Amino acid sequence: LRLFVINAPAASLRQLAEALPDSLLINAGSAADELRTDLCLPNVLHTLPSRSMLADALGQFLSVRRWNRWLLITGPTAEDQAYAEALKRAAKRFGHKIVEEKTWSFDNDQRRSAQAEMPLFTQAREYDVVVVADERGDFGEYVPYHTWLPRPVVGTQGLTPTGWHKTVETYGAAQLQKRFEAHADRWMNDRDFAAWMGVRSLAAAVTKLGEADPQVIRQLSLSEELPLDGFKGRKLTFRPWNGQLRQPIPLVHPRGLVSNSPQDGFLHPSSELDTLGFDAPESRCRLREDQS
C-alpha cells in the first residue's frame, strides 16, 4: 500500500513524506502555505486549499464590494499569525489598506464580557470591514454585532472563505452532501471534502492508467491531464509546480452561501483559478521537471 490520504499538521505530513519516499501522499489536513512555496515535498499533492487561497478568495470579494479599509484582529497562536500573514498578502495584492492591526491577548470569558469589551477593543480609524484571524475560535465568534462601528466581520468568523460548506448545493453538490450526511450523520466540512477529493483523484488516476504505481499517478496528476469533477462548477486540476488542487472557494456564513471566488474580472493568462494562492512565479516549488 503506497497511496495515502493524510489529515495531519504540516510537521507530521513532512515526517510522513520523508519516511515514505516511494509513496504518494494526498494532503487533506494542512493549509500551511510553506508546503506549497518552500518545502516542496516531491511525493505530496494537496487537495485542501492553502491559507493564501482562502485569503485571496476573500480579498477578491472585498474588492468587488469596495470594502478596502480593514481593521485586522489577530489571535495569539502560530496558526492565527499564519492566517494573518496570508490576509496581509491578499490586502497588498488586491489594493486594500489595513488601517490598524490589533492582537487579541485577553483570556477572559467573552460570553460574559463581549458586549462591554469588544466595542472598545474595535475602536480605530474609519474602517469598512473587520477582518479576523482566529482559527481556533477563541474570540472571533464574539466580534460580529459587537464592533465599535457597525461593520461586517469576515475572515475565520463572519463571512468565511472555505474549501467546502453545508450550504454548497449547486452543480450536483446537494447529492454529495446528502450521501455524506447519511453515512456520517453530520455535515461535510472542508477537510472531509479534501479527503474525498483525494480519494476521487486517486481512483480517477488508477482507472485511467490501469495501474496503481505512485510515481505514474503523480506524473499524470501533475500533467494537468486528469481533470476532476468536484461539484464546484469547473474541472479541477493539480498545479504542476506545487501539486495544489485548483478549485473555486466558497464564501459563506453559517447558514448561507454568499459568493464563490475567483470573482469576475480577476484574470490570469492560463487559469482564473490561479488568481487564488501562490502562482508559479511566486513559489520555489517545481514538482514537474519541465516547470524548472
Short mmCIF file of C-alpha atoms in Angstrom, two decimals:
data_model
loop_
_atom_site.label_atom_id
_atom_site.label_comp_id
_atom_site.label_asym_id
_atom_site.label_seq_id
_atom_site.Cartn_x
_atom_site.Cartn_y
_atom_site.Cartn_z
CA LEU A 1 0.00 0.00 0.00
CA ARG A 2 1.67 3.22 -1.17
CA LEU A 3 -1.22 5.63 -1.71
CA PHE A 4 -2.38 7.64 1.30
CA VAL A 5 -4.79 10.47 2.08
CA ILE A 6 -3.46 12.30 5.14
CA ASN A 7 -5.25 14.55 7.62
CA ALA A 8 -2.35 15.84 9.72
CA PRO A 9 -0.49 19.06 10.56
CA ALA A 10 2.33 20.25 8.33
CA ALA A 11 5.11 18.92 10.59
CA SER A 12 3.60 15.43 10.72
CA LEU A 13 2.97 15.45 6.98
CA ARG A 14 6.60 16.32 6.34
CA GLN A 15 7.78 13.46 8.56
CA LEU A 16 5.50 11.02 6.77
CA ALA A 17 6.63 12.21 3.36
CA GLU A 18 10.28 11.71 4.31
CA ALA A 19 9.58 8.29 5.82
CA LEU A 20 7.61 7.11 2.77
CA PRO A 21 9.60 8.44 -0.22
CA ASP A 22 8.20 5.84 -2.63
CA SER A 23 4.58 6.57 -1.71
CA LEU A 24 2.16 9.26 -2.87
CA LEU A 25 0.52 11.28 -0.12
CA ILE A 26 -2.56 13.49 -0.55
CA ASN A 27 -2.63 16.36 1.95
CA ALA A 28 -6.19 16.83 3.19
CA GLY A 29 -5.33 18.35 6.56
CA SER A 30 -2.82 21.20 6.37
CA ALA A 31 -3.41 24.64 4.86
CA ALA A 32 0.18 25.75 5.55
CA ASP A 33 1.48 27.94 2.74
CA GLU A 34 5.08 26.81 3.22
CA LEU A 35 4.13 23.35 1.95
CA ARG A 36 3.23 25.00 -1.38
CA THR A 37 6.02 27.59 -1.58
CA ASP A 38 9.21 26.38 0.12
CA LEU A 39 9.14 22.80 1.41
CA CYS A 40 8.00 21.37 -1.95
CA LEU A 41 7.64 17.76 -0.83
CA PRO A 42 8.04 15.76 -4.04
CA ASN A 43 5.63 12.95 -3.10
CA VAL A 44 2.77 15.12 -1.78
CA LEU A 45 -0.27 16.60 -3.55
CA HIS A 46 -2.67 19.00 -1.82
CA THR A 47 -6.46 18.87 -2.03
CA LEU A 48 -7.07 21.18 0.95
CA PRO A 49 -6.87 24.86 -0.08
CA SER A 50 -3.94 26.80 1.34
CA ARG A 51 -4.37 29.78 3.64
CA SER A 52 -3.30 32.06 0.81
CA MET A 53 -6.04 30.66 -1.44
CA LEU A 54 -8.63 31.37 1.24
CA ALA A 55 -7.28 34.87 1.89
CA ASP A 56 -7.15 35.70 -1.83
CA ALA A 57 -10.73 34.48 -2.28
CA LEU A 58 -11.80 36.83 0.49
CA GLY A 59 -9.65 39.70 -0.80
CA GLN A 60 -11.22 39.48 -4.26
CA PHE A 61 -14.74 39.58 -2.83
CA LEU A 62 -13.91 42.58 -0.65
CA SER A 63 -12.53 44.31 -3.74
CA VAL A 64 -15.80 43.73 -5.57
CA ARG A 65 -17.71 45.19 -2.61
CA ARG A 66 -15.15 48.03 -2.30
CA TRP A 67 -14.58 47.29 1.35
CA ASN A 68 -10.96 48.37 1.10
CA ARG A 69 -10.18 49.65 4.61
CA TRP A 70 -9.56 46.81 7.02
CA LEU A 71 -9.32 46.54 10.79
CA LEU A 72 -7.33 43.33 11.25
CA ILE A 73 -7.65 41.42 14.55
CA THR A 74 -5.24 38.53 15.05
CA GLY A 75 -5.25 35.82 17.69
CA PRO A 76 -2.21 34.68 19.69
CA THR A 77 -1.49 31.29 18.12
CA ALA A 78 1.01 30.46 15.39
CA GLU A 79 -1.88 29.41 13.16
CA ASP A 80 -3.58 32.77 13.70
CA GLN A 81 -0.36 34.55 12.76
CA ALA A 82 -0.03 32.45 9.60
CA TYR A 83 -3.63 33.24 8.61
CA ALA A 84 -2.97 36.93 9.26
CA GLU A 85 0.11 36.85 7.04
CA ALA A 86 -1.99 35.38 4.23
CA LEU A 87 -4.53 38.16 4.75
CA LYS A 88 -1.82 40.84 4.63
CA ARG A 89 -0.53 39.37 1.40
CA ALA A 90 -4.05 39.43 -0.06
CA ALA A 91 -4.56 43.03 1.08
CA LYS A 92 -1.39 44.11 -0.72
CA ARG A 93 -2.23 42.04 -3.77
CA PHE A 94 -5.71 43.46 -4.26
CA GLY A 95 -5.18 47.04 -3.18
CA HIS A 96 -6.71 47.02 0.30
CA LYS A 97 -5.41 49.05 3.24
CA ILE A 98 -5.06 47.71 6.77
CA VAL A 99 -5.83 50.86 8.75
CA GLU A 100 -4.95 49.19 12.04
CA GLU A 101 -3.88 45.77 13.27
CA LYS A 102 -4.69 44.57 16.76
CA THR A 103 -3.69 41.41 18.58
CA TRP A 104 -6.19 39.68 20.81
CA SER A 105 -4.43 38.77 24.04
CA PHE A 106 -7.28 38.61 26.56
CA ASP A 107 -8.08 35.36 28.35
CA ASN A 108 -11.37 36.31 29.97
CA ASP A 109 -14.71 34.68 29.23
CA GLN A 110 -16.14 36.58 26.26
CA ARG A 111 -19.56 35.06 26.74
CA ARG A 112 -20.00 37.42 29.68
CA SER A 113 -17.98 40.48 28.65
CA ALA A 114 -18.12 40.73 24.83
CA GLN A 115 -20.90 43.33 24.80
CA ALA A 116 -18.88 45.62 27.03
CA GLU A 117 -15.31 44.97 25.91
CA MET A 118 -15.45 44.24 22.17
CA PRO A 119 -16.75 47.69 21.13
CA LEU A 120 -13.87 49.33 22.99
CA PHE A 121 -11.35 46.92 21.51
CA THR A 122 -12.54 47.62 17.95
CA GLN A 123 -12.21 51.38 18.24
CA ALA A 124 -9.91 52.51 15.42
CA ARG A 125 -9.67 54.86 12.49
CA GLU A 126 -12.50 54.62 9.97
CA TYR A 127 -12.71 51.10 8.52
CA ASP A 128 -15.05 49.32 6.10
CA VAL A 129 -14.74 45.81 7.45
CA VAL A 130 -13.33 43.90 10.44
CA VAL A 131 -11.05 41.04 9.34
CA VAL A 132 -10.48 38.31 11.93
CA ALA A 133 -7.68 35.72 12.13
CA ASP A 134 -8.77 33.30 14.87
CA GLU A 135 -8.51 29.73 13.59
CA ARG A 136 -9.13 28.14 16.98
CA GLY A 137 -12.22 30.24 17.65
CA ASP A 138 -11.06 31.79 20.93
CA PHE A 139 -12.72 35.16 20.41
CA GLY A 140 -13.83 35.56 16.80
CA GLU A 141 -17.40 34.42 17.34
CA TYR A 142 -17.95 37.38 19.65
CA VAL A 143 -16.83 40.05 17.18
CA PRO A 144 -19.96 40.25 14.97
CA TYR A 145 -22.54 42.74 16.30
CA HIS A 146 -20.10 43.98 18.95
CA THR A 147 -17.87 46.24 16.84
CA TRP A 148 -17.48 49.95 17.63
CA LEU A 149 -18.57 50.86 14.10
CA PRO A 150 -21.47 48.93 12.50
CA ARG A 151 -19.37 46.97 10.04
CA PRO A 152 -19.33 43.45 8.57
CA VAL A 153 -16.98 40.83 10.02
CA VAL A 154 -15.02 38.49 7.74
CA GLY A 155 -12.17 36.00 7.94
CA THR A 156 -12.15 32.97 10.19
CA GLN A 157 -15.52 34.14 11.56
CA GLY A 158 -18.41 36.04 9.99
CA LEU A 159 -18.13 35.76 6.22
CA THR A 160 -15.65 32.92 5.83
CA PRO A 161 -13.70 31.51 2.86
CA THR A 162 -13.58 27.72 2.98
CA GLY A 163 -12.95 24.72 0.80
CA TRP A 164 -16.43 23.31 1.46
CA HIS A 165 -19.57 24.04 3.46
CA LYS A 166 -23.01 22.58 4.06
CA THR A 167 -24.57 25.44 2.06
CA VAL A 168 -22.82 24.43 -1.20
CA GLU A 169 -25.59 22.73 -3.19
CA THR A 170 -25.18 23.63 -6.88
CA TYR A 171 -23.63 21.55 -9.69
CA GLY A 172 -24.83 18.33 -8.09
CA ALA A 173 -23.28 19.08 -4.70
CA ALA A 174 -26.59 18.54 -2.91
CA GLN A 175 -26.42 14.82 -3.72
CA LEU A 176 -22.89 14.60 -2.31
CA GLN A 177 -24.00 16.44 0.83
CA LYS A 178 -26.94 14.09 1.36
CA ARG A 179 -24.85 10.94 0.81
CA PHE A 180 -22.21 12.12 3.26
CA GLU A 181 -24.75 13.13 5.90
CA ALA A 182 -26.49 9.77 5.61
CA HIS A 183 -23.16 7.97 6.06
CA ALA A 184 -21.54 10.15 8.76
CA ASP A 185 -24.62 11.57 10.49
CA ARG A 186 -23.19 15.10 10.23
CA TRP A 187 -22.49 17.76 7.63
CA MET A 188 -19.48 17.59 5.34
CA ASN A 189 -16.72 20.09 6.17
CA ASP A 190 -13.69 21.34 4.26
CA ARG A 191 -11.37 18.56 5.39
CA ASP A 192 -13.97 15.92 4.61
CA PHE A 193 -14.26 17.32 1.11
CA ALA A 194 -10.47 17.47 0.71
CA ALA A 195 -10.18 13.82 1.76
CA TRP A 196 -12.99 12.86 -0.62
CA MET A 197 -11.27 14.71 -3.46
CA GLY A 198 -8.04 12.94 -2.61
CA VAL A 199 -9.68 9.52 -2.88
CA ARG A 200 -11.52 10.61 -6.02
CA SER A 201 -8.31 11.80 -7.70
CA LEU A 202 -6.50 8.55 -6.91
CA ALA A 203 -9.42 6.46 -8.16
CA ALA A 204 -9.65 8.51 -11.36
CA ALA A 205 -5.92 8.11 -11.99
CA VAL A 206 -5.91 4.36 -11.35
CA THR A 207 -8.92 3.94 -13.64
CA LYS A 208 -7.28 5.93 -16.43
CA LEU A 209 -3.86 4.29 -16.11
CA GLY A 210 -4.90 0.75 -15.26
CA GLU A 211 -2.22 0.61 -12.57
CA ALA A 212 -1.55 1.98 -9.08
CA ASP A 213 2.11 2.94 -9.25
CA PRO A 214 2.56 6.11 -7.13
CA GLN A 215 5.12 7.70 -9.43
CA VAL A 216 3.00 7.18 -12.53
CA ILE A 217 -0.08 8.57 -10.74
CA ARG A 218 1.96 11.57 -9.60
CA GLN A 219 3.15 12.27 -13.15
CA LEU A 220 -0.38 12.04 -14.52
CA SER A 221 -1.76 14.30 -11.76
CA LEU A 222 0.86 16.98 -12.39
CA SER A 223 0.39 16.78 -16.17
CA GLU A 224 -2.99 18.57 -15.92
CA GLU A 225 -4.45 15.72 -17.98
CA LEU A 226 -6.54 14.47 -15.07
CA PRO A 227 -9.49 16.89 -14.84
CA LEU A 228 -11.68 16.10 -11.84
CA ASP A 229 -15.32 16.80 -11.13
CA GLY A 230 -15.55 18.36 -7.68
CA PHE A 231 -19.14 19.65 -7.75
CA LYS A 232 -17.82 23.22 -7.96
CA GLY A 233 -18.83 24.10 -11.50
CA ARG A 234 -15.36 23.71 -13.04
CA LYS A 235 -12.98 20.90 -13.81
CA LEU A 236 -10.31 20.76 -11.13
CA THR A 237 -6.64 20.04 -11.83
CA PHE A 238 -3.42 19.96 -9.82
CA ARG A 239 -0.94 22.80 -10.27
CA PRO A 240 2.18 21.33 -11.85
CA TRP A 241 4.61 23.45 -9.83
CA ASN A 242 3.44 22.66 -6.28
CA GLY A 243 0.74 19.96 -6.51
CA GLN A 244 -2.07 22.15 -5.20
CA LEU A 245 -5.55 21.32 -6.45
CA ARG A 246 -7.04 24.31 -8.27
CA GLN A 247 -10.58 24.97 -7.07
CA PRO A 248 -13.16 27.72 -6.55
CA ILE A 249 -13.52 28.87 -2.95
CA PRO A 250 -17.00 29.35 -1.43
CA LEU A 251 -17.56 32.39 0.78
CA VAL A 252 -20.14 31.52 3.41
CA HIS A 253 -21.77 32.49 6.66
CA PRO A 254 -23.13 29.78 8.97
CA ARG A 255 -26.43 29.36 7.14
CA GLY A 256 -25.81 30.69 3.65
CA LEU A 257 -23.55 30.77 0.60
CA VAL A 258 -22.69 34.38 -0.28
CA SER A 259 -20.36 34.03 -3.26
CA ASN A 260 -17.64 31.97 -4.93
CA SER A 261 -14.14 33.11 -5.84
CA PRO A 262 -12.41 33.76 -8.16
CA GLN A 263 -14.60 36.79 -8.74
CA ASP A 264 -15.45 38.06 -12.21
CA GLY A 265 -12.82 40.39 -13.60
CA PHE A 266 -9.79 38.81 -11.92
CA LEU A 267 -7.95 37.45 -14.93
CA HIS A 268 -4.99 35.14 -15.41
CA PRO A 269 -3.02 34.09 -18.53
CA SER A 270 -3.80 30.39 -18.11
CA SER A 271 -6.48 29.81 -15.44
CA GLU A 272 -8.54 32.22 -13.36
CA LEU A 273 -8.27 29.68 -10.54
CA ASP A 274 -4.58 30.56 -10.35
CA THR A 275 -5.50 34.02 -9.08
CA LEU A 276 -6.08 32.23 -5.76
CA GLY A 277 -2.94 31.39 -3.83
CA PHE A 278 0.69 31.34 -4.92
CA ASP A 279 1.17 31.35 -8.67
CA ALA A 280 4.17 29.63 -10.30
CA PRO A 281 6.47 32.72 -10.23
CA GLU A 282 5.69 33.20 -6.52
CA SER A 283 6.61 29.66 -5.50
CA ARG A 284 10.01 27.98 -5.28
CA CYS A 285 8.41 24.61 -5.98
CA ARG A 286 8.88 22.90 -9.34
CA LEU A 287 7.45 19.42 -8.86
CA ARG A 288 7.17 18.78 -12.59
CA GLU A 289 10.53 18.69 -14.31
CA ASP A 290 9.55 20.93 -17.25
CA GLN A 291 8.44 23.65 -14.79
CA SER A 292 12.03 24.46 -13.82
#
